[in-house]
mmCIF file of C-alpha atoms in Angstrom:
data_model
loop_
_atom_site.group_PDB
_atom_site.id
_atom_site.type_symbol
_atom_site.label_atom_id
_atom_site.label_comp_id
_atom_site.label_asym_id
_atom_site.label_seq_id
_atom_site.Cartn_x
_atom_site.Cartn_y
_atom_site.Cartn_z
ATOM 1 C CA UNK A 1 -16.070 9.967 -0.843
ATOM 2 C CA UNK A 2 -15.613 13.755 -1.873
ATOM 3 C CA UNK A 3 -17.741 14.975 -4.731
ATOM 4 C CA UNK A 4 -16.413 17.908 -6.937
ATOM 5 C CA UNK A 5 -18.797 20.160 -8.747
ATOM 6 C CA UNK A 6 -17.568 22.373 -11.533
ATOM 7 C CA UNK A 7 -19.630 24.988 -13.127
ATOM 8 C CA UNK A 8 -20.580 25.799 -15.815
ATOM 9 C CA UNK A 9 -19.997 22.429 -17.498
ATOM 10 C CA UNK A 10 -19.072 24.686 -20.741
ATOM 11 C CA UNK A 11 -18.820 28.282 -21.708
ATOM 12 C CA UNK A 12 -18.461 30.223 -24.720
ATOM 13 C CA UNK A 13 -16.313 33.261 -24.852
ATOM 14 C CA UNK A 14 -14.200 35.488 -26.690
ATOM 15 C CA UNK A 15 -10.511 36.373 -26.645
ATOM 16 C CA UNK A 16 -9.884 39.093 -24.462
ATOM 17 C CA UNK A 17 -12.709 37.885 -21.933
ATOM 18 C CA UNK A 18 -12.265 37.495 -18.247
ATOM 19 C CA UNK A 19 -13.468 33.774 -17.570
ATOM 20 C CA UNK A 20 -14.424 32.347 -14.044
ATOM 21 C CA UNK A 21 -14.843 28.625 -13.329
ATOM 22 C CA UNK A 22 -15.948 27.407 -10.174
ATOM 23 C CA UNK A 23 -15.423 24.056 -8.534
ATOM 24 C CA UNK A 24 -17.302 23.012 -4.971
ATOM 25 C CA UNK A 25 -16.394 20.227 -2.908
ATOM 26 C CA UNK A 26 -18.900 18.381 -1.210
ATOM 27 C CA UNK A 27 -17.159 19.031 2.326
ATOM 28 C CA UNK A 28 -14.180 21.173 3.424
ATOM 29 C CA UNK A 29 -11.168 20.267 1.672
ATOM 30 C CA UNK A 30 -9.062 23.057 3.524
ATOM 31 C CA UNK A 31 -6.843 24.299 0.510
ATOM 32 C CA UNK A 32 -5.968 21.079 -1.413
ATOM 33 C CA UNK A 33 -7.290 21.805 -4.466
ATOM 34 C CA UNK A 34 -5.599 21.416 -7.960
ATOM 35 C CA UNK A 35 -6.460 23.026 -11.405
ATOM 36 C CA UNK A 36 -5.513 21.249 -14.795
ATOM 37 C CA UNK A 37 -6.014 22.210 -18.578
ATOM 38 C CA UNK A 38 -6.408 19.613 -20.992
ATOM 39 C CA UNK A 39 -6.521 20.100 -24.635
ATOM 40 C CA UNK A 40 -8.127 17.527 -26.992
ATOM 41 C CA UNK A 41 -5.827 14.745 -27.517
ATOM 42 C CA UNK A 42 -3.347 15.804 -25.146
ATOM 43 C CA UNK A 43 -2.559 14.852 -21.619
ATOM 44 C CA UNK A 44 -3.595 17.237 -18.634
ATOM 45 C CA UNK A 45 -1.353 20.072 -17.693
ATOM 46 C CA UNK A 46 -1.227 21.455 -14.171
ATOM 47 C CA UNK A 47 -2.167 25.071 -13.734
ATOM 48 C CA UNK A 48 -2.723 25.767 -10.099
ATOM 49 C CA UNK A 49 -2.008 23.927 -6.995
ATOM 50 C CA UNK A 50 -2.786 24.392 -3.342
ATOM 51 C CA UNK A 51 -5.782 26.500 -4.594
ATOM 52 C CA UNK A 52 -3.695 29.543 -5.668
ATOM 53 C CA UNK A 53 -0.113 28.857 -6.399
ATOM 54 C CA UNK A 54 1.051 29.289 -10.201
ATOM 55 C CA UNK A 55 2.748 26.102 -11.410
ATOM 56 C CA UNK A 56 6.034 27.093 -12.904
ATOM 57 C CA UNK A 57 5.903 28.008 -16.595
ATOM 58 C CA UNK A 58 2.000 28.904 -16.676
ATOM 59 C CA UNK A 59 1.167 32.446 -17.753
ATOM 60 C CA UNK A 60 -0.056 34.854 -15.299
ATOM 61 C CA UNK A 61 -3.049 35.499 -16.673
ATOM 62 C CA UNK A 62 -4.395 32.164 -14.764
ATOM 63 C CA UNK A 63 -5.227 32.565 -11.089
ATOM 64 C CA UNK A 64 -6.879 30.622 -8.487
ATOM 65 C CA UNK A 65 -8.723 31.410 -5.219
ATOM 66 C CA UNK A 66 -10.881 29.864 -2.401
ATOM 67 C CA UNK A 67 -10.522 27.404 0.810
ATOM 68 C CA UNK A 68 -12.772 25.110 2.558
ATOM 69 C CA UNK A 69 -15.328 24.370 -0.015
ATOM 70 C CA UNK A 70 -15.319 26.840 -2.673
ATOM 71 C CA UNK A 71 -12.813 27.504 -5.293
ATOM 72 C CA UNK A 72 -12.379 29.699 -8.262
ATOM 73 C CA UNK A 73 -10.312 29.505 -11.474
ATOM 74 C CA UNK A 74 -9.924 32.769 -13.156
ATOM 75 C CA UNK A 75 -8.615 33.352 -16.549
ATOM 76 C CA UNK A 76 -7.908 37.340 -16.809
ATOM 77 C CA UNK A 77 -8.153 38.043 -20.539
ATOM 78 C CA UNK A 78 -8.653 34.795 -22.505
ATOM 79 C CA UNK A 79 -6.185 33.963 -25.220
ATOM 80 C CA UNK A 80 -6.824 31.691 -28.163
ATOM 81 C CA UNK A 81 -4.560 28.837 -26.650
ATOM 82 C CA UNK A 82 -6.626 28.880 -23.709
ATOM 83 C CA UNK A 83 -9.660 27.145 -25.372
ATOM 84 C CA UNK A 84 -9.531 23.657 -23.643
ATOM 85 C CA UNK A 85 -11.465 21.711 -20.931
ATOM 86 C CA UNK A 86 -10.616 22.646 -17.137
ATOM 87 C CA UNK A 87 -10.561 20.095 -14.646
ATOM 88 C CA UNK A 88 -10.555 20.679 -10.650
ATOM 89 C CA UNK A 89 -9.135 17.838 -8.260
ATOM 90 C CA UNK A 90 -8.970 17.369 -4.536
ATOM 91 C CA UNK A 91 -6.363 16.003 -3.068
ATOM 92 C CA UNK A 92 -7.309 16.153 0.815
ATOM 93 C CA UNK A 93 -8.148 12.410 1.105
ATOM 94 C CA UNK A 94 -8.759 9.425 -1.048
ATOM 95 C CA UNK A 95 -9.994 8.740 -3.503
ATOM 96 C CA UNK A 96 -8.440 11.986 -4.849
ATOM 97 C CA UNK A 97 -11.578 12.930 -6.916
ATOM 98 C CA UNK A 98 -11.883 15.094 -9.863
ATOM 99 C CA UNK A 99 -14.659 17.573 -10.988
ATOM 100 C CA UNK A 100 -16.496 16.727 -14.271
ATOM 101 C CA UNK A 101 -14.728 19.337 -16.375
ATOM 102 C CA UNK A 102 -15.590 22.693 -17.931
ATOM 103 C CA UNK A 103 -14.946 23.350 -21.346
ATOM 104 C CA UNK A 104 -14.295 26.587 -22.602
ATOM 105 C CA UNK A 105 -15.107 27.339 -26.351
ATOM 106 C CA UNK A 106 -14.823 29.907 -28.909
ATOM 107 C CA UNK A 107 -17.724 32.497 -29.109
ATOM 108 C CA UNK B 1 13.318 17.362 -18.232
ATOM 109 C CA UNK B 2 10.719 15.041 -16.694
ATOM 110 C CA UNK B 3 9.356 12.678 -19.077
ATOM 111 C CA UNK B 4 6.741 9.683 -18.557
ATOM 112 C CA UNK B 5 6.455 7.391 -21.249
ATOM 113 C CA UNK B 6 3.669 4.724 -21.096
ATOM 114 C CA UNK B 7 3.157 1.463 -22.900
ATOM 115 C CA UNK B 8 1.128 -1.681 -22.571
ATOM 116 C CA UNK B 9 -2.136 -0.881 -23.717
ATOM 117 C CA UNK B 10 -4.233 -2.743 -26.175
ATOM 118 C CA UNK B 11 -7.244 -4.667 -26.753
ATOM 119 C CA UNK B 12 -8.490 -7.185 -24.406
ATOM 120 C CA UNK B 13 -11.419 -9.087 -23.595
ATOM 121 C CA UNK B 14 -13.618 -9.039 -20.566
ATOM 122 C CA UNK B 15 -12.156 -10.856 -17.566
ATOM 123 C CA UNK B 16 -8.643 -10.568 -19.223
ATOM 124 C CA UNK B 17 -5.516 -8.822 -17.933
ATOM 125 C CA UNK B 18 -3.093 -6.328 -19.015
ATOM 126 C CA UNK B 19 0.063 -4.735 -17.545
ATOM 127 C CA UNK B 20 0.952 -1.088 -18.240
ATOM 128 C CA UNK B 21 4.202 0.367 -17.716
ATOM 129 C CA UNK B 22 5.636 4.082 -17.440
ATOM 130 C CA UNK B 23 9.280 4.664 -17.895
ATOM 131 C CA UNK B 24 10.406 7.690 -16.391
ATOM 132 C CA UNK B 25 13.406 9.949 -16.949
ATOM 133 C CA UNK B 26 15.067 13.364 -16.041
ATOM 134 C CA UNK B 27 14.117 12.990 -12.076
ATOM 135 C CA UNK B 28 15.157 10.657 -9.109
ATOM 136 C CA UNK B 29 11.947 8.290 -9.253
ATOM 137 C CA UNK B 30 12.369 7.132 -5.456
ATOM 138 C CA UNK B 31 11.995 10.609 -4.434
ATOM 139 C CA UNK B 32 8.539 10.981 -5.597
ATOM 140 C CA UNK B 33 4.855 9.588 -5.157
ATOM 141 C CA UNK B 34 3.445 8.179 -8.576
ATOM 142 C CA UNK B 35 -0.109 7.835 -9.856
ATOM 143 C CA UNK B 36 -2.289 6.483 -12.628
ATOM 144 C CA UNK B 37 -5.309 8.473 -13.784
ATOM 145 C CA UNK B 38 -7.647 7.284 -16.533
ATOM 146 C CA UNK B 39 -10.070 8.931 -19.005
ATOM 147 C CA UNK B 40 -12.772 6.996 -20.716
ATOM 148 C CA UNK B 41 -13.631 7.902 -24.336
ATOM 149 C CA UNK B 42 -14.962 11.699 -24.312
ATOM 150 C CA UNK B 43 -15.385 11.414 -20.482
ATOM 151 C CA UNK B 44 -13.784 13.249 -17.369
ATOM 152 C CA UNK B 45 -10.594 12.161 -15.659
ATOM 153 C CA UNK B 46 -10.793 9.506 -12.795
ATOM 154 C CA UNK B 47 -7.758 9.265 -10.328
ATOM 155 C CA UNK B 48 -6.894 5.382 -10.422
ATOM 156 C CA UNK B 49 -4.028 4.623 -7.909
ATOM 157 C CA UNK B 50 -1.120 5.894 -6.139
ATOM 158 C CA UNK B 51 2.136 4.769 -4.688
ATOM 159 C CA UNK B 52 4.643 6.315 -2.685
ATOM 160 C CA UNK B 53 8.143 6.475 -3.057
ATOM 161 C CA UNK B 54 9.513 3.264 -1.547
ATOM 162 C CA UNK B 55 6.266 1.460 -2.665
ATOM 163 C CA UNK B 56 5.430 0.902 1.122
ATOM 164 C CA UNK B 57 1.809 2.848 0.424
ATOM 165 C CA UNK B 58 -0.723 2.213 -2.329
ATOM 166 C CA UNK B 59 -4.086 3.598 -2.471
ATOM 167 C CA UNK B 60 -6.779 2.691 -5.105
ATOM 168 C CA UNK B 61 -9.954 4.136 -6.383
ATOM 169 C CA UNK B 62 -12.919 1.606 -4.828
ATOM 170 C CA UNK B 63 -13.973 0.462 -8.439
ATOM 171 C CA UNK B 64 -10.578 -1.204 -9.027
ATOM 172 C CA UNK B 65 -9.725 -2.381 -5.310
ATOM 173 C CA UNK B 66 -8.704 -6.129 -5.670
ATOM 174 C CA UNK B 67 -8.264 -6.160 -9.460
ATOM 175 C CA UNK B 68 -5.660 -3.372 -10.000
ATOM 176 C CA UNK B 69 -2.332 -3.609 -8.631
ATOM 177 C CA UNK B 70 0.032 -0.522 -8.727
ATOM 178 C CA UNK B 71 3.714 -1.136 -8.012
ATOM 179 C CA UNK B 72 7.154 0.320 -8.850
ATOM 180 C CA UNK B 73 10.895 -0.463 -9.581
ATOM 181 C CA UNK B 74 12.940 2.418 -9.024
ATOM 182 C CA UNK B 75 16.127 0.884 -10.033
ATOM 183 C CA UNK B 76 14.508 0.394 -13.388
ATOM 184 C CA UNK B 77 12.624 3.828 -13.237
ATOM 185 C CA UNK B 78 9.593 2.236 -13.964
ATOM 186 C CA UNK B 79 5.958 2.309 -12.683
ATOM 187 C CA UNK B 80 3.773 -0.311 -13.326
ATOM 188 C CA UNK B 81 -0.269 -1.065 -13.110
ATOM 189 C CA UNK B 82 -1.240 -4.619 -13.395
ATOM 190 C CA UNK B 83 -4.916 -4.844 -14.357
ATOM 191 C CA UNK B 84 -6.789 -8.124 -13.761
ATOM 192 C CA UNK B 85 -10.514 -9.161 -14.422
ATOM 193 C CA UNK B 86 -10.738 -6.455 -16.937
ATOM 194 C CA UNK B 87 -14.182 -4.946 -17.627
ATOM 195 C CA UNK B 88 -15.816 -2.875 -20.150
ATOM 196 C CA UNK B 89 -16.038 -0.135 -18.047
ATOM 197 C CA UNK B 90 -12.126 -0.069 -17.591
ATOM 198 C CA UNK B 91 -11.938 1.073 -21.374
ATOM 199 C CA UNK B 92 -10.057 4.356 -21.310
ATOM 200 C CA UNK B 93 -6.752 6.190 -21.803
ATOM 201 C CA UNK B 94 -4.288 5.440 -18.496
ATOM 202 C CA UNK B 95 -2.111 8.259 -17.967
ATOM 203 C CA UNK B 96 0.975 8.110 -15.749
ATOM 204 C CA UNK B 97 1.737 10.902 -13.416
ATOM 205 C CA UNK B 98 4.441 12.269 -11.386
ATOM 206 C CA UNK B 99 2.547 13.280 -7.673
ATOM 207 C CA UNK B 100 -0.088 12.029 -5.967
ATOM 208 C CA UNK B 101 0.459 12.113 -2.107
ATOM 209 C CA UNK B 102 -2.184 13.654 -0.128
ATOM 210 C CA UNK B 103 -1.938 17.216 -0.087
ATOM 211 C CA UNK B 104 0.056 17.286 -3.266
ATOM 212 C CA UNK B 105 -0.557 17.566 -6.903
ATOM 213 C CA UNK B 106 0.019 15.522 -10.337
ATOM 214 C CA UNK B 107 2.746 17.887 -11.681
ATOM 215 C CA UNK B 108 3.677 15.821 -14.855
ATOM 216 C CA UNK B 109 1.909 13.591 -17.223
ATOM 217 C CA UNK B 110 2.911 11.157 -19.915
ATOM 218 C CA UNK B 111 0.933 10.890 -23.173
ATOM 219 C CA UNK B 112 -1.183 8.093 -22.187
ATOM 220 C CA UNK B 113 -1.739 4.680 -23.566
ATOM 221 C CA UNK B 114 -5.150 3.273 -24.626
ATOM 222 C CA UNK B 115 -6.944 0.242 -22.948
ATOM 223 C CA UNK B 116 -9.858 -1.210 -24.537
ATOM 224 C CA UNK B 117 -11.860 -4.168 -23.005
ATOM 225 C CA UNK B 118 -14.304 -5.406 -25.596
ATOM 226 C CA UNK B 119 -15.522 -8.773 -26.789
#
């Protein structure tokens, strides 16, 4: 199975900060990497797919990059509604594994 | 508007069975792979199973193989997860999601249904 490792596991940031979350796969997954946002008590919401394509309706302050085994999710200017947990997922093969999550908290 | 509504969760004893359902609307179900993803209390997301549009291809995480069965009825706009031989470790919120093909994405999610396995 492909292991997905996110870092950091949690971070504290202020509104307006630039936030970068990384996701590393245990082997190359080409560009088959998705990012999801989950708020407490809610279902996950797709933000980025195929490593860098913004899902329709998602604000442009979110961006993704990377290929092979190393990927990043960047929030260019953190907004109050962005405090949540973020998960990466590889869909290169089965099982379609998720990272352990990165919780973004208010500083 | 795409809508996914799960049902069928509840409390069950270890070794018991449950059948989850997901009612889909706002799109043509047969055009899409569909998936189940679960989340244990306070934990991360775990992909459980996916099925292709006509039900001919199914994938499972190893921990549920031989115990869970994913299926669909496109005429009824419904996705199912039959869960047998349930274990305490299967306790989680189970989400239905549109998508799941290799190389794809989980674009829409239901609100989830809670399954609790406990004696």
